[in-house]
Short mmCIF file of C-alpha atoms in Angstrom, two decimals:
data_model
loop_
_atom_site.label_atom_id
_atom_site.label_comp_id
_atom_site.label_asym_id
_atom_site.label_seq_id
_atom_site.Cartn_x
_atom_site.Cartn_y
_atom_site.Cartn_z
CA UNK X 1 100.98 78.78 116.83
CA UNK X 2 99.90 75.30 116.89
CA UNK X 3 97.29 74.25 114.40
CA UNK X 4 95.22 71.25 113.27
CA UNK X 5 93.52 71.33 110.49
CA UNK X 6 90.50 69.07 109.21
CA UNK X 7 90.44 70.00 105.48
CA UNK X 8 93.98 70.52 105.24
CA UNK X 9 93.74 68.99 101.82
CA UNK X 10 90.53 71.12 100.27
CA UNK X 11 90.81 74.28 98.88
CA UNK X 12 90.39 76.87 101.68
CA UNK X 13 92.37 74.33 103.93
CA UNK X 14 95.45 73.79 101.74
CA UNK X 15 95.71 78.00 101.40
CA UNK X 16 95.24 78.39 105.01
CA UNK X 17 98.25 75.70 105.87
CA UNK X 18 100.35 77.31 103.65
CA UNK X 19 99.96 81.12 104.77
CA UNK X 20 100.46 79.93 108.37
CA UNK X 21 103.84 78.11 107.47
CA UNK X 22 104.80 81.26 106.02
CA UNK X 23 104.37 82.66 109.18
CA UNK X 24 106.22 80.35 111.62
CA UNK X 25 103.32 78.11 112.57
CA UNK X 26 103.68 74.64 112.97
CA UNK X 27 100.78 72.64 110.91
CA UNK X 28 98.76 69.62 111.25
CA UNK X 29 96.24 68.29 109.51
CA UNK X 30 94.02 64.93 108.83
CA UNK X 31 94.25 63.02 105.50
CA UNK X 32 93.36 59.96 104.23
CA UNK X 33 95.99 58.79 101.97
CA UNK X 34 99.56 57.90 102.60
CA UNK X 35 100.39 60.04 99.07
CA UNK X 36 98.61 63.09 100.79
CA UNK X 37 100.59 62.75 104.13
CA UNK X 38 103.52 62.24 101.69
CA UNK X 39 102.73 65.57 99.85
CA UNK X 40 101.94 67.60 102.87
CA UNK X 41 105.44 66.57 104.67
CA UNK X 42 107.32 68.15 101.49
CA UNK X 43 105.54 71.26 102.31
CA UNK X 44 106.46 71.50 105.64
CA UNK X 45 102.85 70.13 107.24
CA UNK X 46 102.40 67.11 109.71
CA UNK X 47 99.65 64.78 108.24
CA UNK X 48 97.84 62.24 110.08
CA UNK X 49 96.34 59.75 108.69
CA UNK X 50 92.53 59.03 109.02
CA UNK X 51 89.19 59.00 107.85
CA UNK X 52 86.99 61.67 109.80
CA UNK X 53 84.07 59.83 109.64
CA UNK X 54 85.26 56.47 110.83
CA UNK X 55 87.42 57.49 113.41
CA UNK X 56 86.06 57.55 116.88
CA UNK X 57 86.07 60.83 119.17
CA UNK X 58 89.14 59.43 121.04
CA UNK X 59 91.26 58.43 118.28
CA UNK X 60 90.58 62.16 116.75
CA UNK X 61 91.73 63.65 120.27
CA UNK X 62 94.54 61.61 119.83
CA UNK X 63 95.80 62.76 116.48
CA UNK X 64 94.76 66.31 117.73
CA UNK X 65 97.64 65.33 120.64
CA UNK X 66 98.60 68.99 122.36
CA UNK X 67 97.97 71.52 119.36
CA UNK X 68 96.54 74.86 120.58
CA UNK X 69 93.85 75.79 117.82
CA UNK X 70 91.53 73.12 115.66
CA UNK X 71 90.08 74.94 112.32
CA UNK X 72 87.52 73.20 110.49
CA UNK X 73 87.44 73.85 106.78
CA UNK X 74 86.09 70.52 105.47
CA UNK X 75 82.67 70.48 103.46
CA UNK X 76 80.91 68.72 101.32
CA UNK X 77 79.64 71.37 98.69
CA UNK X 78 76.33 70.56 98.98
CA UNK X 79 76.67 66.77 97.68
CA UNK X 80 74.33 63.93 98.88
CA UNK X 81 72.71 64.15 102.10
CA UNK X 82 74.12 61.01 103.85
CA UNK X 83 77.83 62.75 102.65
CA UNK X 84 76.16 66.42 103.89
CA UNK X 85 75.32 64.71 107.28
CA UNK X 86 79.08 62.80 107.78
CA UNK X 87 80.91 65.58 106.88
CA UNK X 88 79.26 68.95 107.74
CA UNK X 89 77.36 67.50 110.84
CA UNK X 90 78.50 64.64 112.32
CA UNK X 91 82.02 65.33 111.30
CA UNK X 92 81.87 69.31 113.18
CA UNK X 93 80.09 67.49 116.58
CA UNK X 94 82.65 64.51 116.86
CA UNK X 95 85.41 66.97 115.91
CA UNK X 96 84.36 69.47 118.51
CA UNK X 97 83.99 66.72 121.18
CA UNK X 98 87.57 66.04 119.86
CA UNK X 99 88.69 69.09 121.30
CA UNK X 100 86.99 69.13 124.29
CA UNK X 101 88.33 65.48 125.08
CA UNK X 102 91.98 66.98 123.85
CA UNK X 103 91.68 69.85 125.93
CA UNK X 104 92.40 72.18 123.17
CA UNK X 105 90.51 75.26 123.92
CA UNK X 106 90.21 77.32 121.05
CA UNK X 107 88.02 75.80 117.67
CA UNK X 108 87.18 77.74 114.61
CA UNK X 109 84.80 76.95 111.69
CA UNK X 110 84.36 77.35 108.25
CA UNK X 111 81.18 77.89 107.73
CA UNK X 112 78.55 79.51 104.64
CA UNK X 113 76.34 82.71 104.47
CA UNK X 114 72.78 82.00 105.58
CA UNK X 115 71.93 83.87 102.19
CA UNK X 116 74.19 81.79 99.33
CA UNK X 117 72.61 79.96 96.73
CA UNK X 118 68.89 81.64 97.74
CA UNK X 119 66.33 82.59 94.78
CA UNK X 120 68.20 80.26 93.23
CA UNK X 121 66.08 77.04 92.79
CA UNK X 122 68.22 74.77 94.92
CA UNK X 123 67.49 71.55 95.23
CA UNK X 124 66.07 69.19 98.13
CA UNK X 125 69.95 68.46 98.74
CA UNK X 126 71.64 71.95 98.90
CA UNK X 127 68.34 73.08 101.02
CA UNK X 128 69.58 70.59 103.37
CA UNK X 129 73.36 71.48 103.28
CA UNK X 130 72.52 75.16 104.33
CA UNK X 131 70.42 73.80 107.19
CA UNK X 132 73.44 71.35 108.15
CA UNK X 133 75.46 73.97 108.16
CA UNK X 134 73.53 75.83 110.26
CA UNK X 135 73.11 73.35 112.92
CA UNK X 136 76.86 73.04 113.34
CA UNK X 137 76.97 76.45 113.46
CA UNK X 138 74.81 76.46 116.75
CA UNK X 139 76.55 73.46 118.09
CA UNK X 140 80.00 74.89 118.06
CA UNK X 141 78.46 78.57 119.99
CA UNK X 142 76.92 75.96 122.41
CA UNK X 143 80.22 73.87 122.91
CA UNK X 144 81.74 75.97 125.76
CA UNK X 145 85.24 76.16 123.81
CA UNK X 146 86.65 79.41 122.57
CA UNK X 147 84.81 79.48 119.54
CA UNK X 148 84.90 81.40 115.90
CA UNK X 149 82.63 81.04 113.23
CA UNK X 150 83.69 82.57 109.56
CA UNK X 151 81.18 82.66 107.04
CA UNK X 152 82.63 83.49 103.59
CA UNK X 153 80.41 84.47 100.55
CA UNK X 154 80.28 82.27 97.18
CA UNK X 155 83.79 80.80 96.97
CA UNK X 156 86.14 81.64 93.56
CA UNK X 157 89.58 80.22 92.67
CA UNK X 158 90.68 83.90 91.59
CA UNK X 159 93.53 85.29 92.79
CA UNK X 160 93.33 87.40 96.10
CA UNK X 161 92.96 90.83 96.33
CA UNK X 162 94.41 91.43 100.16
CA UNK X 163 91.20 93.79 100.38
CA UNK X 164 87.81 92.37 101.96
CA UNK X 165 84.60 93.54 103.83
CA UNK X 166 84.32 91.28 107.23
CA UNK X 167 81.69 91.76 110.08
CA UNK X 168 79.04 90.29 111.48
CA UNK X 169 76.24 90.28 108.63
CA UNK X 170 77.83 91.00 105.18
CA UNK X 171 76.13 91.09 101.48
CA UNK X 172 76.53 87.82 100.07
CA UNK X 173 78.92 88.11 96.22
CA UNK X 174 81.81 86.61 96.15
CA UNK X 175 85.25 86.06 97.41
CA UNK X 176 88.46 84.59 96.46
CA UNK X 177 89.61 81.17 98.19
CA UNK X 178 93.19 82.85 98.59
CA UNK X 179 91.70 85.64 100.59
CA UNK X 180 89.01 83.64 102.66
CA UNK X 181 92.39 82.18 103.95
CA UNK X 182 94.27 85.05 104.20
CA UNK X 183 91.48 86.39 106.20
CA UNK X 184 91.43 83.09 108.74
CA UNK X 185 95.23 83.03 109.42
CA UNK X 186 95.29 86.56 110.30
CA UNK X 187 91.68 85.71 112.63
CA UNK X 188 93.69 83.14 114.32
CA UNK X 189 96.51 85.59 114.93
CA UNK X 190 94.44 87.96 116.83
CA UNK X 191 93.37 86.10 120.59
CA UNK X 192 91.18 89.61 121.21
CA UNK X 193 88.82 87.71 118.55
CA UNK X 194 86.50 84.91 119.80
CA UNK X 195 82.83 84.08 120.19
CA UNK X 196 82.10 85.64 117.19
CA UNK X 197 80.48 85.06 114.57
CA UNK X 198 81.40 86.89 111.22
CA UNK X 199 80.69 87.13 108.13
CA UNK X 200 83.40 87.67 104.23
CA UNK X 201 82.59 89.14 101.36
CA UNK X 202 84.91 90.85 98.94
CA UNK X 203 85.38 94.20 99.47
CA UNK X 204 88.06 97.50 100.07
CA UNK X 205 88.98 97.53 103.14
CA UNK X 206 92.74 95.83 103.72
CA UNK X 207 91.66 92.44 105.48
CA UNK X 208 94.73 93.07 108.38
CA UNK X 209 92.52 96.24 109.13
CA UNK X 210 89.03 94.43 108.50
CA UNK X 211 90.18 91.87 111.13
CA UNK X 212 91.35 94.44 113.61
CA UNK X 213 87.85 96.72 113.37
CA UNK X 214 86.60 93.56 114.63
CA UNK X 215 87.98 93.27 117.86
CA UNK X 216 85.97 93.33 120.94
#
């Protein structure tokens, strides 16, 4: 496969470029600094350089160029809501205008359960990150491109366990970074998934087989 990343250098992003590599793929992804495209190359990943929410729907098309699949992974953690708004709104519409500009039919998300972080006293801020998040959410199902949304519980640097719980409403916990990864490559791997939403949480079920109980 062909795939573009935006997020390539976050957490989920960086795991997700390196278990495709390991797989044959060939990986792009968008980064700001020469130092990241640098670091990137010596891993085997084509970096373009660019700043998401400066660039203009054209120039993102063009760095997408002819790559088959555009995953979204970037996010702002709940930060400030002019940094909320650039990155997980304004950054998922311009990149999924991208796409449709690029022709590349095939766009999936990384996205947040509905239920993280509630009963918890959030503040005005993360109130209005899970309501961003949201609204991209319904953007991207209305976009007309081969869509997949994958909402992963509370996010841990742990080490993977290979074993996850993955349908369309899930318990909110916790899950691994390394398996929330895992769990997209494999997605990506399987064309008899799209225009779905689902939903990662930690679990027992081997995420190869939690990924093919999930076909339609």
């Amino acid at each position: 496969m062909d795939v573009f990343i935006i997020g390539i250098s976050g957490g989920v992003g960086g795991l997700l470029a390196r278990n495709l590599r390991a797989r044959g793929d060939h990986v792009h992804g968008l980064v700001r600094r020469e130092q990241q495209r640098a670091d990137l190359a010596s891993r085997g990943a084509i970096a373009h350089l660019g700043d998401l929410a400066r660039m203009t729907v054209r120039e993102l098309a063009t760095a997408f160029g002819t790559v088959g699949t555009v995953v979204y992974s970037a996010g702002s953690n709940g930060g400030g809501k002019e940094v909320t708004d650039a990155i997980d709104n304004r950054g998922v519409v311009k990149a999924i205008e991208a796409a449709r500009l690029a022709g590349i039919p095939r766009f999936a998300l990384v996205s947040v359960l509905p239920e993280a972080g509630r009963g918890q006293g959030m503040s005005e801020e993360e109130e209005y990150y899970f309501a961003v998040k949201k609204e991209a959410d319904i953007a991207l199902t209305r976009s007309g491109l081969n869509w997949l949304i994958l909402r992963p519980s509370m996010l841990t640097d742990g080490p993977g366990t290979g074993q996850v719980s993955l349908g369309p409403a899930e318990s909110h916990d916790e899950i691994s970074r390394e398996d929330v990864a895992a769990t997209l490559a494999e997605l990506l791997h399987e064309p008899r998934i799209g225009r779905q939403i689902l939903e990662l949480n930690t679990g027992s079920t081997p995420l190869r087989e939690a990924v093919q109980a999930n076909i339609r």
